[in-house]
CSV table of C-alpha atoms and ligand atoms in Angstrom, one decimal:
chain,number,residue,atom,x,y,z
A,1,MET,CA,-41.9,5.4,-18.4
A,2,SER,CA,-43.3,2.0,-17.5
A,3,LEU,CA,-46.9,1.0,-17.3
A,4,LYS,CA,-48.9,1.9,-14.2
A,5,LEU,CA,-52.4,0.5,-13.6
A,6,TYR,CA,-55.0,1.0,-11.0
A,7,ASN,CA,-55.5,-2.3,-9.2
A,8,SER,CA,-59.0,-2.6,-7.7
A,9,LEU,CA,-57.6,-5.2,-5.2
A,10,SER,CA,-55.1,-2.8,-3.5
A,11,ARG,CA,-57.2,0.3,-4.5
A,12,LYS,CA,-54.0,1.9,-5.7
A,13,ILE,CA,-52.1,2.7,-8.9
A,14,GLU,CA,-49.3,0.2,-9.1
A,15,ASP,CA,-46.4,-0.5,-11.4
A,16,PHE,CA,-47.2,-3.2,-13.8
A,17,VAL,CA,-44.7,-6.0,-13.4
A,18,PRO,CA,-45.6,-9.2,-15.2
A,19,ILE,CA,-45.2,-12.6,-13.6
A,20,ASN,CA,-43.4,-13.8,-16.7
A,21,PRO,CA,-41.9,-11.0,-18.7
A,22,GLU,CA,-41.9,-13.2,-21.8
A,23,LEU,CA,-45.7,-13.5,-21.9
A,24,VAL,CA,-48.3,-11.4,-20.1
A,25,THR,CA,-51.6,-13.2,-19.3
A,26,MET,CA,-55.0,-11.6,-19.4
A,27,TYR,CA,-58.5,-12.8,-18.8
A,28,THR,CA,-61.6,-10.8,-19.6
A,29,CYS,CA,-65.0,-11.8,-18.3
A,30,GLY,CA,-67.1,-12.1,-21.4
A,31,PRO,CA,-70.8,-11.9,-22.2
A,32,THR,CA,-73.7,-14.2,-21.4
A,33,VAL,CA,-74.7,-15.2,-24.9
A,34,TYR,CA,-78.5,-15.3,-24.6
A,35,TYR,CA,-79.2,-12.1,-26.6
A,36,TYR,CA,-77.7,-9.2,-28.5
A,37,GLN,CA,-75.0,-7.5,-26.4
A,38,THR,CA,-75.6,-3.9,-25.5
A,39,ILE,CA,-73.2,-1.0,-26.2
A,40,GLY,CA,-72.5,-1.1,-22.5
A,41,ASN,CA,-71.0,-4.5,-22.8
A,42,PHE,CA,-68.9,-3.2,-25.6
A,43,ARG,CA,-67.5,-0.4,-23.5
A,44,THR,CA,-65.9,-3.1,-21.3
A,45,VAL,CA,-64.7,-5.0,-24.4
A,46,ILE,CA,-63.1,-1.8,-25.7
A,47,LEU,CA,-61.4,-1.3,-22.3
A,48,SER,CA,-60.0,-4.9,-22.5
A,49,ASP,CA,-58.8,-4.3,-26.0
A,50,ILE,CA,-57.0,-1.1,-25.0
A,51,VAL,CA,-55.3,-2.9,-22.1
A,52,HIS,CA,-54.3,-5.7,-24.6
A,53,ARG,CA,-52.9,-3.1,-27.1
A,54,VAL,CA,-51.1,-1.1,-24.4
A,55,ILE,CA,-49.4,-4.2,-23.1
A,56,LEU,CA,-48.2,-4.8,-26.7
A,57,PHE,CA,-47.2,-1.1,-27.0
A,58,ASN,CA,-44.9,-1.7,-24.0
A,59,ASP,CA,-43.2,-4.4,-26.0
A,60,TYR,CA,-44.6,-7.4,-24.2
A,61,LYS,CA,-46.3,-10.4,-25.8
A,62,VAL,CA,-49.7,-11.2,-24.5
A,63,ARG,CA,-52.1,-14.2,-24.2
A,64,HIS,CA,-55.6,-12.9,-23.8
A,65,VAL,CA,-58.5,-15.2,-23.0
A,66,SER,CA,-62.2,-14.2,-22.9
A,67,ASN,CA,-65.1,-16.5,-22.2
A,68,PHE,CA,-68.7,-16.9,-23.4
A,69,THR,CA,-71.1,-17.8,-20.6
A,70,ASP,CA,-73.3,-20.3,-22.4
A,71,VAL,CA,-74.7,-22.1,-19.4
A,72,GLY,CA,-75.5,-21.5,-15.8
A,73,HIS,CA,-76.0,-17.7,-15.5
A,74,LEU,CA,-79.3,-17.4,-13.7
A,75,ASN,CA,-81.4,-14.4,-13.8
A,76,GLY,CA,-81.8,-13.9,-10.1
A,77,ASP,CA,-79.3,-11.1,-10.2
A,78,HIS,CA,-81.6,-8.6,-11.9
A,79,ASP,CA,-80.2,-5.8,-9.8
A,80,ASP,CA,-76.7,-7.0,-10.3
A,81,ILE,CA,-76.5,-7.4,-6.6
A,82,LEU,CA,-78.3,-10.5,-5.6
A,83,ASP,CA,-77.2,-14.1,-6.0
A,84,PRO,CA,-76.8,-15.2,-9.7
A,85,ASN,CA,-77.4,-18.8,-8.4
A,86,THR,CA,-81.1,-18.2,-8.2
A,87,GLY,CA,-83.8,-17.8,-10.7
A,88,GLU,CA,-84.0,-19.1,-14.3
A,89,ASP,CA,-81.1,-19.8,-16.6
A,90,LYS,CA,-80.9,-16.9,-19.1
A,91,ILE,CA,-80.0,-19.2,-22.0
A,92,GLU,CA,-82.7,-21.8,-21.4
A,93,LEU,CA,-85.3,-19.1,-21.1
A,94,GLN,CA,-84.3,-17.5,-24.5
A,95,ALA,CA,-84.1,-20.9,-26.2
A,96,ARG,CA,-87.7,-21.7,-25.2
A,97,LYS,CA,-88.8,-18.2,-26.2
A,98,GLU,CA,-87.3,-18.7,-29.7
A,99,SER,CA,-88.1,-22.5,-29.9
A,100,LYS,CA,-84.5,-23.3,-30.5
A,101,SER,CA,-81.9,-25.5,-28.9
A,102,ALA,CA,-79.5,-23.9,-26.3
A,103,LYS,CA,-76.6,-24.4,-28.8
A,104,GLU,CA,-78.5,-22.7,-31.6
A,105,ILE,CA,-79.1,-19.7,-29.4
A,106,THR,CA,-75.6,-19.4,-28.1
A,107,ASP,CA,-74.0,-20.0,-31.5
A,108,TYR,CA,-76.2,-17.3,-33.0
A,109,TYR,CA,-75.4,-14.7,-30.4
A,110,ILE,CA,-71.7,-15.6,-30.3
A,111,ASP,CA,-71.6,-15.0,-34.0
A,112,ASP,CA,-73.4,-11.7,-33.7
A,113,TYR,CA,-71.0,-10.6,-30.9
A,114,LYS,CA,-67.9,-11.5,-33.0
A,115,GLN,CA,-69.3,-9.4,-35.9
A,116,SER,CA,-69.5,-6.4,-33.6
A,117,LEU,CA,-65.9,-7.1,-32.4
A,118,ASN,CA,-64.7,-6.9,-36.0
A,119,GLN,CA,-66.6,-3.7,-36.5
A,120,LEU,CA,-65.0,-2.2,-33.4
A,121,ASN,CA,-61.5,-3.4,-34.4
A,122,ILE,CA,-61.0,-5.6,-31.3
A,123,LYS,CA,-57.8,-7.5,-31.5
A,124,SER,CA,-58.0,-11.2,-31.7
A,125,ARG,CA,-58.1,-13.1,-28.5
A,126,THR,CA,-58.8,-16.7,-27.4
A,127,PHE,CA,-62.4,-17.4,-26.8
A,128,THR,CA,-63.5,-20.2,-24.4
A,129,ARG,CA,-67.1,-21.5,-23.9
A,130,ALA,CA,-68.2,-22.6,-20.5
A,131,THR,CA,-69.9,-25.7,-21.9
A,132,GLU,CA,-66.6,-26.9,-23.3
A,133,TYR,CA,-64.9,-26.8,-19.9
A,134,ILE,CA,-67.5,-28.8,-17.8
A,135,LYS,CA,-64.8,-31.4,-16.9
A,136,GLU,CA,-62.4,-28.7,-15.6
A,137,GLN,CA,-65.2,-27.1,-13.6
A,138,ILE,CA,-66.1,-30.4,-12.0
A,139,ASP,CA,-62.4,-31.2,-11.3
A,140,MET,CA,-62.0,-27.9,-9.5
A,141,ILE,CA,-65.1,-28.3,-7.4
A,142,GLN,CA,-63.8,-31.8,-6.4
A,143,VAL,CA,-60.5,-30.2,-5.3
A,144,LEU,CA,-62.5,-27.7,-3.2
A,145,GLU,CA,-64.6,-30.5,-1.8
A,146,LYS,CA,-61.6,-32.5,-0.8
A,147,LYS,CA,-60.0,-29.5,0.9
A,148,GLY,CA,-63.2,-28.9,2.9
A,149,PHE,CA,-64.4,-25.7,1.3
A,150,THR,CA,-67.8,-26.9,0.2
A,151,TYR,CA,-71.1,-28.1,1.6
A,152,ARG,CA,-74.3,-29.6,0.2
A,153,THR,CA,-77.8,-28.1,0.3
A,154,SER,CA,-81.0,-29.4,-1.3
A,155,ASP,CA,-80.3,-27.5,-4.5
A,156,GLY,CA,-76.5,-27.8,-5.0
A,157,ILE,CA,-72.9,-27.8,-3.8
A,158,TYR,CA,-71.9,-24.5,-2.2
A,159,PHE,CA,-68.7,-22.7,-1.5
A,160,ASP,CA,-68.3,-21.8,2.2
A,161,ALA,CA,-66.9,-18.2,2.0
A,162,SER,CA,-66.2,-18.1,5.7
A,163,LYS,CA,-63.4,-20.6,5.1
A,164,PHE,CA,-61.4,-18.1,3.0
A,165,SER,CA,-59.9,-15.5,5.2
A,166,ALA,CA,-59.2,-13.1,2.4
A,167,TYR,CA,-62.9,-13.1,1.4
A,168,GLY,CA,-63.9,-9.4,1.1
A,169,ASP,CA,-60.4,-8.1,0.1
A,170,LEU,CA,-61.7,-7.2,-3.4
A,171,SER,CA,-65.4,-6.6,-2.7
A,172,GLY,CA,-65.0,-5.0,0.8
A,173,TYR,CA,-67.6,-7.4,2.1
A,174,LYS,CA,-66.7,-10.2,4.5
A,175,ALA,CA,-68.2,-13.6,4.1
A,176,ASN,CA,-70.9,-13.2,6.7
A,177,GLN,CA,-71.8,-9.6,5.8
A,178,ILE,CA,-74.9,-8.8,3.8
A,179,LEU,CA,-74.2,-6.7,0.8
A,180,GLU,CA,-75.5,-3.2,1.1
A,181,GLY,CA,-78.7,-2.8,-0.8
A,182,ALA,CA,-79.1,-6.5,-1.3
A,183,ARG,CA,-82.5,-8.0,-0.8
A,184,VAL,CA,-82.8,-10.7,1.9
A,185,ASP,CA,-81.3,-13.9,0.7
A,186,ILE,CA,-84.0,-16.3,-0.4
A,187,ASN,CA,-81.9,-19.4,0.0
A,188,SER,CA,-82.2,-20.2,3.7
A,189,GLU,CA,-79.9,-23.2,3.5
A,190,LYS,CA,-76.9,-21.0,2.8
A,191,ARG,CA,-74.5,-20.7,5.8
A,192,ASN,CA,-73.3,-17.2,5.0
A,193,PRO,CA,-74.9,-14.6,2.8
A,194,ASN,CA,-71.9,-14.6,0.5
A,195,ASP,CA,-71.7,-18.4,0.0
A,196,PHE,CA,-72.3,-19.3,-3.6
A,197,ALA,CA,-73.3,-22.3,-5.7
A,198,LEU,CA,-70.5,-24.3,-7.4
A,199,TRP,CA,-72.8,-26.9,-8.8
A,200,LYS,CA,-76.6,-26.8,-9.1
A,201,PHE,CA,-78.8,-29.9,-9.3
A,202,SER,CA,-81.2,-30.2,-12.1
A,203,LYS,CA,-84.8,-30.3,-11.0
A,204,PRO,CA,-86.9,-32.7,-13.1
A,205,GLU,CA,-89.7,-30.1,-13.5
A,206,ASP,CA,-87.2,-27.7,-15.1
A,207,ASN,CA,-86.7,-30.0,-18.1
A,208,ARG,CA,-83.3,-28.4,-18.6
A,209,LEU,CA,-81.8,-28.3,-22.1
A,210,GLN,CA,-78.3,-28.3,-20.8
A,211,GLU,CA,-77.4,-30.6,-17.9
A,212,TYR,CA,-74.4,-32.8,-17.1
A,213,GLU,CA,-73.4,-35.8,-15.1
A,214,SER,CA,-71.3,-35.1,-12.0
A,215,PRO,CA,-70.2,-36.8,-8.8
A,216,TRP,CA,-73.0,-35.0,-7.1
A,217,GLY,CA,-75.8,-35.8,-9.6
A,218,VAL,CA,-77.0,-34.4,-12.8
A,219,GLY,CA,-76.9,-30.6,-12.9
A,220,PHE,CA,-74.9,-27.7,-14.2
A,221,PRO,CA,-72.1,-25.5,-13.0
A,222,GLY,CA,-72.7,-22.3,-11.0
A,223,TRP,CA,-71.8,-19.1,-12.9
A,224,HIS,CA,-68.6,-18.1,-11.1
A,225,ILE,CA,-66.7,-21.4,-11.4
A,226,GLU,CA,-66.5,-21.3,-15.2
A,227,CYS,CA,-64.1,-18.3,-15.2
A,228,SER,CA,-61.7,-19.8,-12.6
A,229,ALA,CA,-61.6,-23.1,-14.4
A,230,MET,CA,-61.1,-21.7,-17.9
A,231,ALA,CA,-58.6,-19.0,-16.8
A,232,ILE,CA,-56.5,-21.6,-14.9
A,233,LYS,CA,-56.7,-24.2,-17.7
A,234,GLU,CA,-55.7,-21.7,-20.4
A,235,LEU,CA,-53.4,-19.3,-18.6
A,236,GLY,CA,-52.0,-21.0,-15.5
A,237,VAL,CA,-52.8,-20.7,-11.7
A,238,SER,CA,-51.7,-17.1,-11.5
A,239,ILE,CA,-52.5,-14.5,-14.1
A,240,ASP,CA,-51.3,-11.0,-14.6
A,241,ILE,CA,-54.5,-9.1,-15.4
A,242,HIS,CA,-58.2,-9.8,-14.9
A,243,ILE,CA,-60.7,-7.5,-16.4
A,244,GLY,CA,-64.5,-6.9,-16.3
A,245,GLY,CA,-67.1,-4.2,-15.8
A,246,GLU,CA,-67.4,-2.7,-12.3
A,247,ASP,CA,-70.6,-4.7,-11.6
A,248,LEU,CA,-68.5,-7.8,-11.4
A,249,ARG,CA,-66.2,-6.7,-8.6
A,250,MET,CA,-68.5,-7.2,-5.7
A,251,ILE,CA,-69.7,-10.8,-6.2
A,252,HIS,CA,-68.4,-12.5,-9.3
A,253,HIS,CA,-64.8,-11.5,-9.1
A,254,GLN,CA,-64.6,-11.9,-5.3
A,255,ASN,CA,-66.0,-15.4,-5.8
A,256,GLU,CA,-63.5,-16.2,-8.6
A,257,ILE,CA,-60.7,-15.2,-6.2
A,258,ALA,CA,-62.1,-17.3,-3.3
A,259,GLN,CA,-62.6,-20.5,-5.2
A,260,SER,CA,-59.4,-20.2,-7.3
A,261,GLU,CA,-57.1,-19.5,-4.4
A,262,CYS,CA,-58.6,-22.1,-2.2
A,263,ALA,CA,-58.2,-24.7,-4.9
A,264,THR,CA,-54.6,-23.8,-6.0
A,265,GLY,CA,-53.1,-22.2,-2.9
A,266,GLU,CA,-51.7,-19.5,-5.3
A,267,LYS,CA,-52.7,-15.8,-5.9
A,268,PHE,CA,-55.2,-15.9,-8.7
A,269,ALA,CA,-54.7,-12.5,-10.4
A,270,ASN,CA,-52.2,-9.8,-9.7
A,271,PHE,CA,-54.2,-6.9,-11.3
A,272,TRP,CA,-57.9,-6.4,-11.2
A,273,VAL,CA,-59.0,-3.8,-13.7
A,274,HIS,CA,-62.7,-2.7,-13.6
A,275,GLY,CA,-64.3,-0.5,-16.1
A,276,ALA,CA,-67.0,2.0,-15.1
A,277,PHE,CA,-70.4,1.6,-16.6
A,278,LEU,CA,-71.8,3.2,-19.7
A,279,GLN,CA,-74.9,5.2,-18.8
A,280,VAL,CA,-77.5,6.2,-21.3
A,281,ASP,CA,-79.2,9.6,-21.1
A,282,GLY,CA,-77.5,10.0,-17.7
A,283,GLY,CA,-79.0,6.9,-16.2
A,284,ARG,CA,-79.1,3.2,-16.1
A,285,MET,CA,-79.3,1.3,-19.4
A,286,GLY,CA,-82.0,-1.4,-19.3
A,287,LYS,CA,-84.1,-3.4,-21.8
A,288,SER,CA,-87.2,-2.4,-19.9
A,289,LEU,CA,-86.2,1.3,-20.3
A,290,GLY,CA,-85.9,0.8,-24.1
A,291,ASN,CA,-82.4,2.3,-24.1
A,292,ALA,CA,-80.3,-0.9,-24.1
A,293,TYR,CA,-78.9,-0.1,-27.5
A,294,THR,CA,-77.0,-2.7,-29.6
A,295,MET,CA,-74.4,-2.2,-32.3
A,296,GLN,CA,-77.1,-2.7,-34.9
A,297,ASP,CA,-79.1,0.2,-33.4
A,298,LEU,CA,-76.0,2.4,-33.7
A,299,VAL,CA,-75.4,1.4,-37.3
A,300,ALA,CA,-79.2,1.8,-38.2
A,301,ASN,CA,-78.9,5.4,-36.9
A,302,GLY,CA,-75.9,6.2,-39.1
A,303,VAL,CA,-73.2,5.7,-36.4
A,304,ASP,CA,-70.0,4.2,-37.5
A,305,PRO,CA,-68.9,1.6,-34.9
A,306,LEU,CA,-65.5,3.2,-34.8
A,307,ALA,CA,-67.2,6.5,-33.8
A,308,TYR,CA,-68.5,4.6,-30.8
A,309,ARG,CA,-65.0,3.3,-30.1
A,310,TYR,CA,-63.7,6.9,-30.4
A,311,LEU,CA,-66.4,8.0,-27.9
A,312,CYS,CA,-65.2,5.4,-25.4
A,313,LEU,CA,-61.7,6.7,-25.7
A,314,THR,CA,-62.7,10.2,-24.8
A,315,ALA,CA,-63.6,9.2,-21.2
A,316,HIS,CA,-61.2,7.7,-18.7
A,317,TYR,CA,-62.2,4.1,-18.1
A,318,ARG,CA,-62.8,4.5,-14.4
A,319,SER,CA,-65.3,7.4,-15.0
A,320,PRO,CA,-68.8,6.8,-16.0
A,321,LEU,CA,-69.5,7.6,-19.7
A,322,ASN,CA,-72.9,9.0,-20.7
A,323,PHE,CA,-74.2,7.9,-24.0
A,324,THR,CA,-76.6,10.2,-25.8
A,325,TRP,CA,-77.2,10.4,-29.6
A,326,GLU,CA,-75.7,13.9,-29.4
A,327,SER,CA,-72.5,12.6,-27.7
A,328,VAL,CA,-72.0,9.8,-30.2
A,329,ASN,CA,-72.7,12.1,-33.2
A,330,ALA,CA,-70.1,14.5,-31.8
A,331,ALA,CA,-67.6,11.7,-31.5
A,332,GLN,CA,-68.4,10.8,-35.1
A,333,ASN,CA,-67.7,14.4,-36.2
A,334,ALA,CA,-64.5,14.4,-34.3
A,335,LEU,CA,-63.4,11.2,-35.9
A,336,HIS,CA,-64.3,12.4,-39.3
A,337,ASN,CA,-62.3,15.6,-38.7
A,338,LEU,CA,-59.4,13.4,-37.7
A,339,TYR,CA,-59.7,11.4,-40.9
A,340,SER,CA,-59.9,14.6,-43.0
A,341,GLN,CA,-56.7,15.9,-41.4
A,342,VAL,CA,-55.0,12.5,-42.1
A,343,GLU,CA,-56.1,12.6,-45.7
A,344,GLU,CA,-54.1,15.7,-46.2
A,345,LEU,CA,-50.9,14.0,-45.2
A,346,LYS,CA,-48.7,12.8,-48.0
A,347,GLU,CA,-47.3,9.3,-47.5
A,348,VAL,CA,-43.6,9.2,-47.8
A,349,LYS,CA,-41.7,6.1,-46.7
A,350,ASN,CA,-38.6,5.8,-44.6
A,351,SER,CA,-39.1,8.4,-42.0
A,352,GLU,CA,-38.4,8.2,-38.3
A,353,ILE,CA,-41.1,8.5,-35.7
A,354,ASP,CA,-41.3,11.7,-33.7
A,355,SER,CA,-39.8,10.7,-30.3
A,356,THR,CA,-41.3,13.7,-28.4
A,357,TYR,CA,-44.9,13.0,-29.4
A,358,HIS,CA,-44.4,9.3,-29.1
A,359,SER,CA,-43.2,9.6,-25.5
A,360,ARG,CA,-46.0,12.0,-24.6
A,361,PHE,CA,-48.5,9.5,-26.1
A,362,LYS,CA,-46.9,6.6,-24.2
A,363,GLU,CA,-46.8,8.5,-21.0
A,364,ALA,CA,-50.5,9.2,-21.2
A,365,LEU,CA,-51.2,5.5,-21.9
A,366,ASN,CA,-48.9,4.3,-19.1
A,367,GLU,CA,-50.5,6.6,-16.5
A,368,ASP,CA,-53.4,4.2,-15.9
A,369,LEU,CA,-54.6,4.3,-19.5
A,370,ASN,CA,-55.3,8.0,-19.9
A,371,LEU,CA,-56.8,7.7,-23.4
A,372,PRO,CA,-58.4,11.2,-23.4
A,373,ARG,CA,-54.9,12.6,-23.0
A,374,ALA,CA,-53.4,10.3,-25.6
A,375,LEU,CA,-56.0,11.5,-28.1
A,376,ALA,CA,-55.1,15.1,-27.3
A,377,VAL,CA,-51.5,14.2,-28.2
A,378,VAL,CA,-52.7,12.9,-31.6
A,379,TRP,CA,-54.5,16.1,-32.3
A,380,ASP,CA,-51.5,18.2,-31.2
A,381,MET,CA,-49.1,16.2,-33.4
A,382,LEU,CA,-51.4,16.6,-36.4
A,383,LYS,CA,-51.5,20.4,-35.9
A,384,SER,CA,-47.8,20.7,-35.3
A,385,GLY,CA,-45.2,21.7,-37.9
A,386,ILE,CA,-43.3,18.4,-38.1
A,387,PRO,CA,-43.0,16.9,-41.6
A,388,ASP,CA,-45.9,14.9,-43.1
A,389,GLU,CA,-43.8,11.7,-43.4
A,390,THR,CA,-42.9,11.9,-39.7
A,391,LYS,CA,-46.6,12.4,-38.8
A,392,VAL,CA,-47.6,9.4,-40.8
A,393,VAL,CA,-45.1,7.0,-39.2
A,394,THR,CA,-45.8,8.3,-35.7
A,395,LEU,CA,-49.6,8.0,-36.4
A,396,ALA,CA,-49.1,4.4,-37.4
A,397,GLU,CA,-47.6,3.7,-34.0
A,398,PHE,CA,-50.5,5.6,-32.2
A,399,ASP,CA,-53.1,3.7,-34.2
A,400,LYS,CA,-51.7,0.4,-32.9
A,401,VAL,CA,-53.4,1.4,-29.6
A,402,LEU,CA,-56.3,3.5,-30.8
A,403,GLY,CA,-57.5,1.0,-33.5
A,404,LEU,CA,-59.3,3.7,-35.5
A,405,ASN,CA,-58.0,2.7,-39.0
A,406,LEU,CA,-56.3,6.1,-39.3
A,407,LEU,CA,-53.8,4.9,-41.9
A,408,ASP,CA,-56.5,4.0,-44.3
A,409,HIS,CA,-57.0,7.7,-44.8
A,410,VAL,CA,-53.4,8.8,-45.4
A,411,GLY,CA,-52.6,10.7,-48.6
A,412,PHE,CA,-56.0,10.1,-50.1
A,413,VAL,CA,-56.0,11.1,-53.8
A,414,ILE,CA,-59.1,12.7,-55.2
A,415,PRO,CA,-60.0,10.9,-58.5
A,416,LYS,CA,-59.3,12.9,-61.6
A,417,LYS,CA,-62.9,12.8,-62.7
A,418,VAL,CA,-63.9,14.5,-59.4
A,419,GLU,CA,-61.1,17.1,-59.8
A,420,ASP,CA,-62.3,17.9,-63.4
A,421,LEU,CA,-65.9,18.3,-62.3
A,422,ALA,CA,-64.8,20.6,-59.5
A,423,LYS,CA,-62.9,22.7,-62.0
A,424,THR,CA,-65.9,22.9,-64.4
A,425,ARG,CA,-68.1,23.9,-61.5
A,426,ASP,CA,-65.7,26.6,-60.4
A,427,ALA,CA,-65.7,28.0,-64.0
A,428,TYR,CA,-69.5,28.1,-64.0
A,429,ARG,CA,-69.5,29.9,-60.6
A,430,LYS,CA,-67.0,32.5,-61.8
A,431,ALA,CA,-69.2,33.0,-64.8
A,432,GLY,CA,-72.3,33.4,-62.5
A,433,ILE,CA,-74.0,30.3,-64.0
A,434,TRP,CA,-75.3,29.1,-60.6
A,435,ASP,CA,-77.8,26.5,-61.7
A,436,LYS,CA,-75.2,24.5,-63.7
A,437,ALA,CA,-72.7,24.9,-60.9
A,438,ASP,CA,-75.2,23.4,-58.6
A,439,ILE,CA,-76.0,20.5,-60.8
A,440,ILE,CA,-72.3,19.6,-60.8
A,441,ARG,CA,-72.0,20.0,-57.0
A,442,LYS,CA,-74.8,17.4,-56.8
A,443,GLU,CA,-72.9,15.1,-59.1
A,444,ILE,CA,-69.7,15.5,-57.1
A,445,ASP,CA,-71.8,14.7,-54.0
A,446,SER,CA,-73.2,11.6,-55.5
A,447,LEU,CA,-69.7,10.4,-56.2
A,448,GLY,CA,-69.0,10.7,-52.5
A,449,TYR,CA,-67.2,14.0,-52.3
A,450,LEU,CA,-67.9,17.4,-50.9
A,451,VAL,CA,-66.8,20.7,-52.5
A,452,GLU,CA,-66.3,23.6,-50.1
A,453,ASP,CA,-65.8,27.1,-51.4
A,454,THR,CA,-62.9,29.0,-49.8
A,455,LYS,CA,-61.5,32.5,-50.2
A,456,SER,CA,-58.8,31.3,-52.6
A,457,GLY,CA,-61.1,29.0,-54.6
A,458,TYR,CA,-62.5,25.6,-53.5
A,459,LYS,CA,-61.5,22.5,-51.6
A,460,LEU,CA,-62.5,18.9,-52.2
A,461,LYS,CA,-63.1,16.5,-49.4
A,462,ARG,CA,-64.1,12.9,-49.3
A,463,LYS,CA,-67.4,12.2,-47.5
A,464,ILE,CA,-66.6,9.8,-44.7
B,501,AMP,P1,-72.9,-9.9,-18.9
B,501,AMP,O1,-73.3,-10.4,-20.2
B,501,AMP,O2,-74.0,-9.1,-18.2
B,501,AMP,O3,-72.3,-11.0,-18.0
B,501,AMP,O4,-71.8,-8.8,-19.1
B,501,AMP,C1,-70.6,-9.0,-19.8
B,501,AMP,C2,-69.6,-7.9,-19.5
B,501,AMP,O5,-70.1,-6.6,-19.9
B,501,AMP,C3,-69.2,-7.8,-18.1
B,501,AMP,O6,-67.8,-7.5,-18.0
B,501,AMP,C4,-70.0,-6.6,-17.6
B,501,AMP,O7,-69.4,-6.0,-16.4
B,501,AMP,C5,-70.0,-5.7,-18.8
B,501,AMP,N1,-71.1,-4.7,-18.8
B,501,AMP,C6,-72.5,-5.0,-18.7
B,501,AMP,N2,-73.2,-3.8,-18.8
B,501,AMP,C7,-72.3,-2.8,-18.9
B,501,AMP,C8,-72.4,-1.4,-19.0
B,501,AMP,N3,-73.6,-0.7,-19.0
B,501,AMP,N4,-71.2,-0.7,-19.1
B,501,AMP,C9,-70.1,-1.3,-19.1
B,501,AMP,N5,-69.9,-2.6,-19.0
B,501,AMP,C10,-71.0,-3.4,-18.9
B,502,ZN,ZN1,-65.8,-14.0,-14.9
């Protein structure tokens, strides 16, 4: 069964057919690197990683690019609905707050983000920084200008959305329609509500830390243009899959399509994949609400980052996922149970994979990334009566997509010292010498093992 994906552009599940079967191209809208990323951001990162791995699982090669917004994202879009071309630059604000340069800020938060990606087992991808593609952004704006898609206002060069007839195909909002729920636009020089800045002029009073020469004067690129310029430079004018959180569909991605297709005359992306938001305690996550948790918060509360990854896999990517400390702890317990089951498997080389479980797993993935069902297949296989060695090689295939480090736990051998302690403890118990048995249980515990008493004796487990 071949891969099917829901395409937000057609609003249908479609067969995935790559433009070039030799190399699938993917672009994921990455973070604005002015602060620590939230676990919500990482839900979308995990989605893009799953898409990447599922493409590989279907025997394609992939080139995956993801950006860092390190300039030009203004904070006028607090409600994720208004124009991100207004307000203050998020990076400049943070740099002033921390008395650092913009580069020091973005380097620091990029580094922090990459550490989290490692902890979450995100496969390597090519990163691009908006500040390293200023020329490409200017070139693209010039092409748009020559083709008559732009106009000038007192604060910048704008894209005229009414000149792109397909404007609204992705968002559902035509160029001159005001987005539902949006506040009245504060920029009265815009011709249509959905026009957006391609280039913003620096105002002397802003004393900007990051500004660049351009044919229109000193300034900086608007937020949307960076993704189009970087995607086209790195992946070509038409890409297979473009990914982001659902908040980006209405404005950012619609604008990426408009400017890219007007500049190149080609379809920008065949598939648009949008992940539903992570909610916290059933509602919005926000810094002001004190629930915008970071990966550090999870780790400080004893949560293994891979337990968070597991939690994300338990919900379909197009359904909201509610984060609570209970839900992430339950995911951690489930993951540890999985590890315990895997530890009981004995590793024997040279076995064939189980084709029935493998095709059930692949079918679940290929039906629009049904990871909850794929996880159920993993549990079913572990419970089944197929030989251990078959389980191990099949699991190795599954973990290529799950990314849960399952193989690290195969055939774990309890150290002899721990086995001996457990035997001694058992002898004390049988003799009714409970205090000594308890001292040994504590010693076993301090070595990282748990001893569980069973009807037939005892069982040793590694504490994970
Ligand atoms: P930003 O740094 O706000 O530009 O966001 C970076 C990426 O994270 C984008 O793809 C957003 O759609 C995504 N994102 C932000 N918040 C959440 C959330 N609560 N749940 C899922 N994805 C999110
Ligand atoms: Zn983008």
